[in-house]
Coordinates of C-alpha atoms in Angstrom, one line a residue:
Chain U
X1 CA 22.2 -18.9 0.8
X2 CA 18.9 -18.3 -0.6
X3 CA 19.6 -14.7 -1.5
X4 CA 22.4 -15.9 -3.7
X5 CA 20.4 -19.0 -5.4
X6 CA 17.6 -16.2 -6.1
X7 CA 20.2 -13.9 -7.9
X8 CA 21.8 -16.8 -9.7
X9 CA 18.3 -17.9 -11.0
X10 CA 17.2 -14.4 -12.1
X11 CA 20.6 -14.4 -14.4
X12 CA 19.7 -17.6 -15.7
X13 CA 16.2 -16.5 -16.5
X14 CA 17.3 -13.2 -18.4
X15 CA 18.3 -13.9 -21.5
X16 CA 14.7 -15.6 -21.9
X17 CA 13.3 -12.1 -21.1
X18 CA 15.7 -10.0 -22.5
X19 CA 15.0 -9.7 -26.1
X20 CA 11.1 -9.0 -25.7
X21 CA 12.0 -6.6 -22.5
X22 CA 14.7 -4.7 -24.7
X23 CA 12.2 -4.6 -27.9
X24 CA 9.5 -3.1 -25.6
X25 CA 11.8 -0.6 -24.1
X26 CA 12.8 0.2 -28.0
X27 CA 9.2 0.7 -28.9
X28 CA 8.9 3.0 -26.2
X29 CA 12.1 5.1 -26.3
X30 CA 13.2 5.2 -30.1
X31 CA 10.8 7.8 -31.3
X32 CA 11.6 10.1 -28.4
X33 CA 15.2 9.8 -29.4
X34 CA 14.2 10.2 -32.9
X35 CA 12.6 13.5 -32.1
X36 CA 15.3 14.9 -30.1
X37 CA 17.8 13.9 -33.0
X38 CA 15.9 15.9 -35.3
X39 CA 15.3 18.8 -33.5
X40 CA 16.6 21.9 -35.3
X41 CA 17.9 22.8 -31.9
X42 CA 20.0 26.1 -33.7
X43 CA 16.8 27.4 -34.8
X44 CA 14.5 26.3 -31.9
X45 CA 13.8 30.3 -31.1
X46 CA 13.2 31.1 -34.7
X47 CA 10.8 28.4 -34.9
X48 CA 9.2 28.9 -32.0
X49 CA 8.3 32.6 -33.0
X50 CA 6.9 31.7 -36.1
X51 CA 3.4 33.3 -36.0
X52 CA 1.0 29.9 -36.7
X53 CA 3.6 28.4 -34.3
X54 CA 2.8 30.8 -31.3
X55 CA -0.7 31.1 -32.2
X56 CA -1.1 27.5 -31.5
X57 CA 1.3 27.6 -28.6
X58 CA -0.8 30.6 -27.0
X59 CA -4.3 29.0 -28.1
X60 CA -3.6 25.7 -26.5
X61 CA -1.8 27.0 -23.2
X62 CA -5.5 29.4 -23.0
X63 CA -7.7 26.4 -23.6
X64 CA -6.0 24.4 -21.6
X65 CA -5.9 26.4 -18.6
X66 CA -9.4 27.3 -19.1
X67 CA -10.5 23.6 -19.2
X68 CA -8.3 22.9 -15.9
X69 CA -10.0 25.8 -14.0
X70 CA -13.1 25.0 -14.9
X71 CA -12.4 21.1 -14.3
X72 CA -11.4 22.0 -10.4
X73 CA -14.5 24.3 -10.1
X74 CA -17.0 21.6 -11.3
X75 CA -15.3 18.5 -10.7
X76 CA -14.4 18.8 -6.9
X77 CA -17.5 19.1 -6.2
X78 CA -18.7 16.0 -8.5
X79 CA -15.9 14.1 -6.5
X80 CA -17.2 15.3 -3.3
X81 CA -20.7 14.0 -4.0
X82 CA -18.8 10.6 -5.2
X83 CA -17.2 10.4 -2.3
X84 CA -19.4 11.8 0.4
X85 CA -23.0 11.1 -0.5
X86 CA -24.6 7.3 -0.7
X87 CA -27.1 7.1 -3.0
X88 CA -28.4 4.7 -5.8
X89 CA -26.8 4.6 -8.8
X90 CA -23.4 5.8 -7.5
X91 CA -21.3 3.0 -8.9
X92 CA -23.3 3.9 -12.4
X93 CA -22.4 7.4 -12.1
X94 CA -18.9 6.9 -11.5
X95 CA -18.9 4.5 -14.5
X96 CA -19.9 7.2 -16.6
X97 CA -17.5 9.8 -15.2
X98 CA -14.5 7.5 -16.3
X99 CA -16.1 6.7 -19.6
X100 CA -14.4 9.1 -21.3
X101 CA -10.9 8.2 -20.4
X102 CA -11.5 4.8 -22.1
X103 CA -13.7 6.3 -25.2
X104 CA -11.8 7.2 -28.4
X105 CA -11.6 10.8 -28.3
X106 CA -13.1 10.9 -31.5
X107 CA -16.1 9.0 -30.2
X108 CA -16.3 12.0 -28.0
X109 CA -15.9 14.8 -30.5
X110 CA -18.8 13.0 -32.2
X111 CA -21.1 12.9 -29.2
X112 CA -20.2 16.3 -28.0
X113 CA -21.1 17.8 -32.2
X114 CA -24.2 15.5 -31.6
X115 CA -25.2 17.3 -28.3
X116 CA -23.7 21.0 -28.5
X117 CA -24.2 21.3 -32.5
X118 CA -26.5 23.4 -34.2
X119 CA -28.8 20.8 -34.7
X120 CA -27.7 19.2 -31.1
X121 CA -29.4 18.1 -28.5
X122 CA -28.7 21.1 -26.4
X123 CA -27.1 23.1 -29.2
X124 CA -30.3 23.7 -31.3
X125 CA -31.8 25.1 -27.9
X126 CA -28.9 27.5 -27.3
X127 CA -29.3 28.4 -30.7
X128 CA -32.6 29.4 -30.9
X129 CA -32.9 30.9 -27.5
X130 CA -29.7 32.6 -27.6
X131 CA -28.1 32.7 -30.7
X132 CA -25.1 30.8 -29.5
X133 CA -23.4 28.4 -31.8
X134 CA -20.5 26.4 -30.0
X135 CA -18.9 24.4 -32.8
X136 CA -15.7 25.3 -34.2
X137 CA -15.3 28.3 -31.6
X138 CA -12.6 28.6 -29.2
X139 CA -15.1 27.3 -26.4
X140 CA -15.4 24.2 -28.0
X141 CA -12.0 23.8 -27.8
X142 CA -12.5 24.3 -23.9
X143 CA -15.4 22.1 -24.1
X144 CA -13.7 19.3 -26.0
X145 CA -10.8 19.3 -23.6
X146 CA -12.9 19.4 -20.6
X147 CA -14.9 16.2 -21.6
X148 CA -11.6 14.4 -22.0
X149 CA -9.7 16.1 -19.3
X150 CA -12.2 16.1 -16.5
X151 CA -12.1 12.5 -15.4
X152 CA -8.5 12.5 -14.3
X153 CA -9.1 15.4 -11.9
X154 CA -12.3 13.9 -10.7
X155 CA -10.9 10.2 -9.9
X156 CA -7.8 11.8 -8.4
X157 CA -9.7 14.1 -5.9
X158 CA -12.6 11.9 -5.1
X159 CA -9.6 9.0 -4.2
X160 CA -8.3 11.4 -1.7
X161 CA -11.4 12.3 -0.2
X162 CA -12.4 9.0 0.3
X163 CA -9.0 8.2 1.8
X164 CA -8.8 11.0 3.8
X165 CA -10.1 11.4 7.7
X166 CA -13.3 11.9 7.9
X167 CA -12.7 12.6 11.8
X168 CA -11.2 15.8 10.8
X169 CA -14.1 17.5 9.2
X170 CA -15.9 16.2 12.2
X171 CA -13.8 17.8 14.6
X172 CA -14.0 20.9 12.6
X173 CA -17.8 20.8 13.1
X174 CA -17.6 20.4 16.7
X175 CA -15.5 23.4 16.9
X176 CA -18.5 25.5 15.2
X177 CA -17.6 25.3 11.5
X178 CA -20.0 25.0 9.1
X179 CA -20.1 22.7 5.8
X180 CA -18.4 25.2 3.5
X181 CA -16.3 26.5 6.2
X182 CA -15.3 23.2 6.8
X183 CA -14.6 22.3 3.0
X184 CA -12.7 25.4 2.7
X185 CA -10.5 25.3 5.9
X186 CA -10.3 21.4 6.5
X187 CA -11.5 19.2 3.4
X188 CA -9.6 21.4 1.1
X189 CA -6.4 21.9 2.7
X190 CA -6.2 18.1 3.5
X191 CA -6.8 16.9 0.0
X192 CA -4.6 19.7 -1.7
X193 CA -1.7 17.7 -2.8
X194 CA -3.9 15.1 -4.9
X195 CA -5.7 17.9 -6.2
X196 CA -2.8 19.2 -7.4
X197 CA -2.0 16.1 -8.9
X198 CA -5.1 15.4 -10.6
X199 CA -5.2 18.9 -11.8
X200 CA -1.6 18.8 -13.9
X201 CA -3.0 15.3 -15.1
X202 CA -6.1 16.7 -16.3
X203 CA -4.2 19.8 -17.8
X204 CA -1.9 17.6 -19.5
X205 CA -4.4 15.6 -21.2
X206 CA -6.2 18.9 -22.2
X207 CA -2.7 19.9 -23.7
X208 CA -2.5 16.9 -25.5
X209 CA -6.0 16.8 -26.9
X210 CA -6.6 16.1 -30.4
X211 CA -9.7 13.6 -31.7
X212 CA -12.4 15.4 -29.8
X213 CA -11.2 18.7 -30.6
X214 CA -10.8 18.5 -34.2
X215 CA -14.2 16.4 -34.7
X216 CA -15.8 19.1 -32.4
X217 CA -14.0 22.1 -32.8
X218 CA -12.4 22.2 -36.3
X219 CA -8.7 22.9 -36.9
X220 CA -8.9 27.1 -37.9
X221 CA -5.7 28.5 -37.2
X222 CA -6.0 31.3 -34.3
X223 CA -9.2 30.1 -32.9
X224 CA -9.6 26.1 -32.8
X225 CA -5.7 25.0 -34.2
X226 CA -4.1 23.9 -30.8
X227 CA -0.9 22.5 -30.4
X228 CA -1.5 18.5 -31.4
X229 CA -3.5 19.8 -34.4
X230 CA -1.0 22.3 -35.8
X231 CA 1.8 19.7 -35.1
X232 CA -0.5 17.2 -37.4
X233 CA -0.9 20.0 -40.2
X234 CA 2.6 21.2 -40.1
X235 CA 4.3 17.6 -40.4
X236 CA 2.9 17.9 -44.0
X237 CA 4.0 21.1 -44.7
X238 CA 6.9 22.1 -42.6
X239 CA 8.5 19.5 -40.6
X240 CA 10.4 21.9 -38.5
X241 CA 7.5 23.3 -37.3
X242 CA 5.9 20.3 -36.0
X243 CA 9.3 19.0 -34.4
X244 CA 9.4 22.0 -32.4
X245 CA 5.8 21.8 -31.0
X246 CA 6.5 18.3 -30.5
X247 CA 9.3 19.2 -28.3
X248 CA 7.1 22.0 -26.3
X249 CA 4.8 18.8 -25.7
X250 CA 7.4 16.4 -24.6
X251 CA 8.8 19.2 -22.0
X252 CA 5.6 19.8 -20.8
X253 CA 4.7 16.0 -20.2
X254 CA 8.3 15.3 -18.6
X255 CA 7.5 18.6 -16.4
X256 CA 4.3 16.8 -15.1
X257 CA 6.3 13.6 -14.5
X258 CA 8.9 15.3 -12.4
X259 CA 6.3 17.4 -10.6
X260 CA 4.2 14.1 -9.6
X261 CA 7.3 11.8 -9.5
X262 CA 7.2 11.8 -5.5
X263 CA 3.3 10.6 -5.8
X264 CA 4.1 7.9 -8.1
X265 CA 7.6 6.9 -8.1
X266 CA 8.0 7.3 -4.3
X267 CA 7.7 3.5 -3.8
X268 CA 10.6 2.7 -6.6
Chain H
X1 CA -27.7 24.1 34.2
X2 CA -27.5 20.3 33.5
X3 CA -27.6 18.1 30.8
X4 CA -30.5 15.5 30.2
X5 CA -30.1 13.4 27.4
X6 CA -33.0 10.6 26.2
X7 CA -31.2 8.8 23.4
X8 CA -32.1 5.9 21.1
X9 CA -30.7 4.9 18.1
X10 CA -29.8 1.9 16.0
X11 CA -26.6 1.6 14.2
X12 CA -25.4 -1.2 12.5
X13 CA -25.7 -4.1 15.3
X14 CA -25.7 -1.6 18.0
X15 CA -29.2 -0.5 19.8
X16 CA -28.4 2.5 21.9
X17 CA -31.1 3.4 24.5
X18 CA -29.8 5.5 27.0
X19 CA -31.0 8.0 29.6
X20 CA -28.3 10.0 31.0
X21 CA -28.5 13.1 33.1
X22 CA -25.7 14.6 34.6
X23 CA -24.9 18.1 36.5
X24 CA -22.6 21.0 35.8
X25 CA -19.3 20.5 37.3
X26 CA -19.7 17.2 37.4
X27 CA -17.3 14.8 35.6
X28 CA -19.5 11.5 34.4
X29 CA -17.1 8.7 33.2
X30 CA -18.5 6.3 30.8
X31 CA -17.5 2.3 30.8
X32 CA -18.1 -0.5 29.2
X33 CA -16.9 -3.1 26.8
X34 CA -15.9 -2.4 23.1
X35 CA -19.3 -2.0 21.1
X36 CA -21.3 -1.1 24.2
X37 CA -22.3 2.1 22.7
X38 CA -20.3 4.7 24.6
X39 CA -18.7 6.4 21.9
X40 CA -21.9 6.4 19.8
X41 CA -23.8 8.0 22.8
X42 CA -20.9 10.6 23.1
X43 CA -21.2 11.4 19.1
X44 CA -25.1 11.4 19.6
X45 CA -24.6 14.3 22.2
X46 CA -22.5 16.1 19.6
X47 CA -24.6 15.6 17.0
X48 CA -22.1 13.7 15.0
X49 CA -24.8 10.8 14.7
X50 CA -28.7 11.4 14.5
X51 CA -31.1 10.1 17.1
X52 CA -33.5 8.0 16.0
X53 CA -36.2 8.7 18.5
X54 CA -35.6 10.9 22.1
X55 CA -34.7 14.1 23.3
X56 CA -31.1 15.9 24.3
X57 CA -31.7 19.2 26.2
X58 CA -28.4 21.2 27.6
X59 CA -29.1 23.8 30.3
X60 CA -32.7 24.1 29.2
X61 CA -31.6 24.5 25.4
X62 CA -33.2 21.9 23.3
X63 CA -30.4 20.2 21.0
X64 CA -32.7 17.5 19.8
X65 CA -36.1 16.1 19.8
X66 CA -37.6 14.2 17.5
X67 CA -41.1 14.5 18.5
X68 CA -40.9 17.8 17.5
X69 CA -38.4 17.4 14.8
X70 CA -35.7 19.6 16.2
X71 CA -32.3 18.9 15.4
X72 CA -29.4 21.4 16.2
X73 CA -26.2 20.4 14.0
X74 CA -23.2 19.7 15.3
X75 CA -21.5 23.3 14.6
X76 CA -24.5 24.9 16.4
X77 CA -24.3 23.1 19.8
X78 CA -22.2 24.2 22.9
X79 CA -20.6 21.0 22.8
X80 CA -16.7 20.7 22.7
X81 CA -15.0 17.2 21.9
X82 CA -12.0 15.6 22.3
X83 CA -11.5 12.9 20.0
X84 CA -9.7 9.5 20.6
X85 CA -6.4 10.3 18.4
X86 CA -7.1 14.0 18.9
X87 CA -7.6 14.6 15.0
X88 CA -5.3 17.9 15.1
X89 CA -5.3 19.6 11.8
X90 CA -2.0 18.7 10.4
X91 CA -2.0 21.4 7.9
X92 CA -2.7 24.2 10.9
X93 CA -0.2 25.2 13.3
X94 CA -0.6 24.3 16.8
X95 CA -2.2 27.7 18.0
X96 CA -4.1 27.8 14.7
X97 CA -5.8 24.5 15.9
X98 CA -6.6 26.2 19.0
X99 CA -7.9 29.3 17.3
X100 CA -9.8 27.2 14.9
X101 CA -13.6 27.4 17.2
X102 CA -12.9 31.2 17.7
X103 CA -12.5 32.0 13.9
X104 CA -15.5 29.3 13.1
X105 CA -17.7 31.4 15.5
X106 CA -16.9 34.8 13.9
X107 CA -13.9 36.0 16.4
X108 CA -11.4 38.2 14.7
X109 CA -8.0 36.7 13.6
X110 CA -5.7 38.4 16.1
X111 CA -8.4 38.1 19.0
X112 CA -8.6 34.2 18.1
X113 CA -4.7 34.0 18.2
X114 CA -4.6 35.9 21.3
X115 CA -7.4 33.9 23.0
X116 CA -5.3 30.7 21.6
X117 CA -2.0 31.8 22.6
X118 CA -3.6 32.4 26.3
X119 CA -4.8 28.7 26.1
X120 CA -1.6 27.4 25.2
X121 CA 0.0 29.5 28.1
X122 CA -2.4 27.7 30.3
X123 CA -1.5 24.1 29.1
X124 CA 2.4 25.0 29.0
X125 CA 2.6 24.7 25.2
X126 CA 3.4 28.4 24.2
X127 CA 7.1 27.6 23.1
X128 CA 5.0 24.9 20.3
X129 CA 2.6 27.7 19.2
X130 CA 3.6 28.0 16.0
X131 CA 5.0 24.2 15.2
X132 CA 2.9 21.7 13.3
X133 CA 0.9 19.2 15.3
X134 CA 3.2 16.3 13.8
X135 CA 6.1 17.3 16.0
X136 CA 3.7 17.1 19.1
X137 CA 4.1 14.2 21.5
X138 CA 1.2 12.3 22.6
X139 CA 1.0 14.0 26.0
X140 CA 1.2 17.5 24.1
X141 CA -1.2 16.7 21.4
X142 CA -3.9 15.5 24.1
X143 CA -3.4 19.0 25.8
X144 CA -3.8 20.9 22.4
X145 CA -6.6 19.0 21.6
X146 CA -8.3 20.2 25.0
X147 CA -7.4 23.4 24.7
X148 CA -8.7 23.4 21.3
X149 CA -12.2 22.0 22.4
X150 CA -12.4 24.4 25.5
X151 CA -11.4 27.6 23.7
X152 CA -14.8 28.3 22.6
X153 CA -16.2 27.8 26.2
X154 CA -18.8 25.1 25.6
X155 CA -21.2 23.8 28.0
X156 CA -20.8 20.7 27.5
X157 CA -17.7 18.4 26.9
X158 CA -16.9 15.2 26.1
X159 CA -13.7 13.2 25.9
X160 CA -13.6 10.0 24.0
X161 CA -10.7 7.9 25.6
X162 CA -8.6 10.7 26.0
X163 CA -5.8 9.0 27.2
X164 CA -5.8 5.5 24.9
X165 CA -3.2 7.0 22.5
X166 CA -0.6 7.5 25.0
X167 CA 1.8 4.5 25.4
X168 CA 1.5 3.3 29.4
X169 CA 4.6 5.4 30.7
X170 CA 3.4 8.6 29.8
X171 CA 0.1 7.9 30.8
X172 CA 0.3 8.9 34.5
X173 CA 1.4 12.0 34.0
X174 CA -1.1 13.5 31.6
X175 CA -3.9 11.7 33.6
X176 CA -2.5 14.4 36.7
X177 CA -2.6 17.3 34.0
X178 CA -6.1 16.3 32.5
X179 CA -7.6 15.9 35.9
X180 CA -6.3 19.4 36.8
X181 CA -7.4 21.0 33.7
X182 CA -10.8 19.7 33.5
X183 CA -10.8 20.8 37.4
X184 CA -11.0 24.4 35.9
X185 CA -14.2 23.5 33.3
X186 CA -17.3 24.4 34.7
X187 CA -19.7 22.8 32.4
X188 CA -20.6 19.1 32.2
X189 CA -18.2 16.6 31.4
X190 CA -18.3 13.3 30.2
X191 CA -15.2 11.2 29.5
X192 CA -15.1 7.9 27.9
X193 CA -12.7 5.4 29.1
X194 CA -11.4 1.4 28.9
X195 CA -8.9 2.0 31.9
X196 CA -10.5 1.3 35.5
X197 CA -7.2 3.6 36.9
X198 CA -8.6 6.3 35.0
X199 CA -12.5 6.1 35.8
X200 CA -11.4 6.1 39.5
X201 CA -8.9 9.0 38.8
X202 CA -11.2 11.3 37.2
X203 CA -14.8 10.5 37.8
X204 CA -17.6 11.9 40.0
X205 CA -19.8 9.2 38.8
X206 CA -19.4 5.9 36.8
X207 CA -22.0 5.0 34.3
X208 CA -21.5 1.6 33.1
X209 CA -23.3 1.0 29.5
X210 CA -23.4 -2.6 28.1
X211 CA -25.3 -3.8 25.0
X212 CA -26.7 -0.1 24.6
X213 CA -28.0 0.2 27.5
X214 CA -27.0 1.4 31.2
X215 CA -26.8 -1.7 33.5
X216 CA -25.0 0.8 36.3
X217 CA -24.5 4.1 37.3
X218 CA -23.1 5.7 41.0
X219 CA -20.4 7.0 42.4
X220 CA -16.8 5.5 42.3
X221 CA -17.0 4.1 45.9
X222 CA -20.8 2.7 45.2
X223 CA -19.5 1.2 41.7
X224 CA -16.3 -0.6 43.0
X225 CA -18.0 -1.8 46.1
X226 CA -21.5 -3.4 44.6
X227 CA -20.9 -3.9 40.9
X228 CA -23.8 -5.2 39.1
X229 CA -22.2 -7.4 36.1
X230 CA -19.2 -9.3 35.1
X231 CA -17.8 -6.8 33.2
X232 CA -17.8 -4.2 35.9
X233 CA -16.5 -6.7 38.5
X234 CA -13.5 -7.3 36.2
X235 CA -13.7 -3.7 35.5
X236 CA -13.0 -3.1 39.7
X237 CA -10.8 -6.2 39.6
X238 CA -13.0 -8.4 42.2
X239 CA -15.1 -11.7 42.3
X240 CA -18.7 -11.4 41.5
X241 CA -21.0 -14.2 41.9
X242 CA -25.1 -14.2 41.3
X243 CA -27.2 -16.3 43.4
X244 CA -29.8 -16.9 45.1
X245 CA -29.7 -16.1 49.1
X246 CA -30.8 -18.8 51.6
X247 CA -30.6 -17.6 54.6
X248 CA -26.7 -17.5 56.0
X249 CA -25.6 -18.6 52.2
X250 CA -25.9 -17.8 48.9
X251 CA -26.6 -20.6 46.1
X252 CA -24.4 -19.4 43.0
X253 CA -26.6 -19.6 39.7
X254 CA -23.4 -21.5 38.2
X255 CA -22.8 -24.2 40.7
X256 CA -21.4 -24.0 44.3
X257 CA -22.6 -22.1 47.2
X258 CA -20.7 -19.2 49.4
X259 CA -21.8 -18.8 53.3
X260 CA -22.3 -15.1 54.3
X261 CA -24.2 -13.9 57.2
X262 CA -26.1 -11.6 55.9
X263 CA -27.1 -13.5 53.0
X264 CA -30.7 -13.3 53.4
X265 CA -33.5 -14.6 50.8
X266 CA -34.2 -14.1 47.2
X267 CA -32.0 -13.2 44.0
X268 CA -28.3 -11.5 45.1
X269 CA -25.1 -10.4 44.3
X270 CA -22.3 -11.5 46.0
X271 CA -18.7 -9.7 45.9
X272 CA -15.3 -11.5 47.4
X273 CA -12.3 -9.3 46.9
X274 CA -9.2 -11.1 45.5
X275 CA -7.0 -10.2 48.4
X276 CA -9.8 -12.0 51.0
X277 CA -9.0 -15.4 49.0
X278 CA -6.7 -17.8 51.0
X279 CA -4.7 -20.4 48.8
X280 CA -3.7 -23.8 50.6
X281 CA -1.7 -26.6 49.5
X282 CA -3.4 -28.7 52.2
X283 CA -7.0 -28.8 53.2
X284 CA -7.1 -26.1 56.0
X285 CA -8.2 -26.3 59.3
X286 CA -10.0 -23.6 61.9
X287 CA -12.3 -21.1 61.1
X288 CA -12.9 -20.1 57.1
X289 CA -16.7 -21.2 56.7
X290 CA -16.0 -21.6 53.0
X291 CA -13.5 -24.2 51.7
X292 CA -13.2 -25.7 48.6
X293 CA -11.2 -27.8 46.1
X294 CA -9.6 -26.2 42.8
X295 CA -6.8 -26.0 40.0
X296 CA -4.6 -23.3 39.0
X297 CA -5.7 -22.2 35.8
X298 CA -3.2 -19.1 35.4
X299 CA -1.3 -16.6 37.5
X300 CA -0.9 -13.2 36.2
X301 CA 1.9 -10.7 37.6
X302 CA 0.5 -7.3 38.4
X303 CA 3.4 -5.0 40.1
X304 CA 3.7 -6.6 43.9
X305 CA 0.8 -8.8 43.7
X306 CA 0.1 -12.2 41.6
X307 CA -3.3 -12.5 40.8
X308 CA -4.4 -16.5 40.6
X309 CA -7.0 -17.8 38.6
X310 CA -8.6 -21.0 40.0
X311 CA -11.1 -23.1 38.4
X312 CA -13.4 -25.0 40.9
X313 CA -17.0 -24.6 41.9
X314 CA -17.0 -21.7 42.1
X315 CA -14.3 -20.6 40.2
X316 CA -12.6 -17.3 42.1
X317 CA -9.5 -15.3 41.2
X318 CA -7.2 -14.7 44.4
X319 CA -4.6 -12.3 44.8
X320 CA -1.4 -13.1 46.6
X321 CA 2.4 -11.5 46.9
X322 CA 5.3 -13.2 44.9
X323 CA 6.5 -14.5 47.9
X324 CA 3.5 -16.4 48.9
X325 CA 3.1 -17.6 45.2
X326 CA 6.3 -18.7 45.3
X327 CA 6.3 -20.7 48.5
X328 CA 3.0 -22.1 47.1
X329 CA 4.7 -23.3 44.0
X330 CA 1.8 -22.6 42.3
X331 CA 1.9 -24.9 38.8
X332 CA -0.9 -24.5 36.2
X333 CA -3.5 -27.2 36.5
X334 CA -2.2 -28.1 40.0
X335 CA -4.5 -28.3 43.0
X336 CA -5.0 -26.4 45.6
X337 CA -7.8 -25.4 48.4
X338 CA -9.5 -21.9 48.4
X339 CA -10.7 -20.7 51.7
X340 CA -12.7 -17.1 52.0
X341 CA -13.8 -16.1 55.4
X342 CA -17.7 -15.8 55.4
X343 CA -17.4 -12.1 56.8
X344 CA -15.9 -11.1 53.4
X345 CA -18.4 -12.1 51.2
X346 CA -20.4 -9.0 50.5
X347 CA -23.7 -9.8 49.7
X348 CA -26.6 -7.3 48.3
X349 CA -29.9 -7.6 46.5
X350 CA -30.0 -8.2 42.4

């Protein structure tokens, strides 16, 4: 009885909500439909083979994979520190780490420029001591991507470390395993699924990076022109190329979603 | 070969101050209420919580000495531990779990696997070698946890409520197995439990911890016959009274008195076994020296016996058979007479 009433109630309330709900859905879906409808499906292969498209594709994939690898290498230890050590200012540190996730990427690019630019805080010293200049190099692309994408990995891994049973690590210690061995043989395998999810998110974010990259690394074809930059540029001269690159990015995003579906949509 | 631990540490609300010695081959059972510090003591011995002040030595080797700032980290202590929920590594197979300690101590992969297989055979789990822990029953998990802890040949074996994670029907069988496997271990064994049956079945010596200190320690017969705290009395299921001996009776601190032939003088404990307490509907006539009135507070059925809680001066628990309980027509709040023979009151100095 109550179930029937509830159903009737929800049906009655539906029209009031239907209009904005459909509108919201349209806002999210129509652009993607537009992209797919307008895609030059017949010339897909040829467009992908076009030198500037391929160049951007290869650069994007290389830099984003580098950024992800570095994020794992540095981010996992940082996540461990946040999750396992008690120290003053930990909350502040965590806020600092999350900041790049909400910061407009352009601001990140400006900040990177001021830090690593030729007259920047560290860049100045790098230039004088080693003759290294970072801005407008492929390295700068990787740094920009690392800056915006690493927080995603750190947050995912830290959450996993927090919720994982400390007892397993203690049990391993009583069996004679030192800290490193415990981490390698027990902690890491136990958080592997979360690490994978965090890495996938991190990679997707690095692949889509635009604002910080164009500000800090510029837009030099073959060196710093990643896919999103190429899309933006191609849109003005050769829309087909832009559409094809957009399709590739869309496919990657869908791929990541499919990969993570069990983690995010299991409850649904 | 022995354990000598003098441990003082503060952990949240708990202040643990314990001096514990144990000989090899001895199975020491730690009992005590929740939060008394039993598990914390085990963790201190394993090096999982630091000691604030004190010294722990095992077979002459100092594991911890705060006065000399010596602290051997957990992974280098010759200590094996079975955790309450076993904590088998879920991502490793059963045999990899058992071989983990050997691998961590530098034994080659094939050698570790071989020794792991021997342990699994001893535990009757050879068929499960390549299974993942989640496919094991509670009893099997417990045996794997025990094999894993024993595989590194520790000198000290710590077991934190090894049967608590099992349901009651499984417990008896697993307890029997545990006893058999523990018997083959030559080092010092310390086991924490909440279960009186487990304590009595396994212990060579019972150590009672309450509020962070040892309140009683002795062999099973001694502790069950002469409990020194309400917790221990309840643990072994007897009535315990604290009072003052005045010649041939004891005046109970909380009110009432019990006649006892050897009461003597001074502060004393008196123990009355529930089956020595008789319940009557009318005032009994005849020899019992201790007779008083009370009201039934409640009845607990425990297998073939009924434990009747009676409120009075003093309050007491009686144990009767179900037919007797039926005949007495016991109802909660109903008036009854209680009698205890003076010779059934065991008195010992506090």
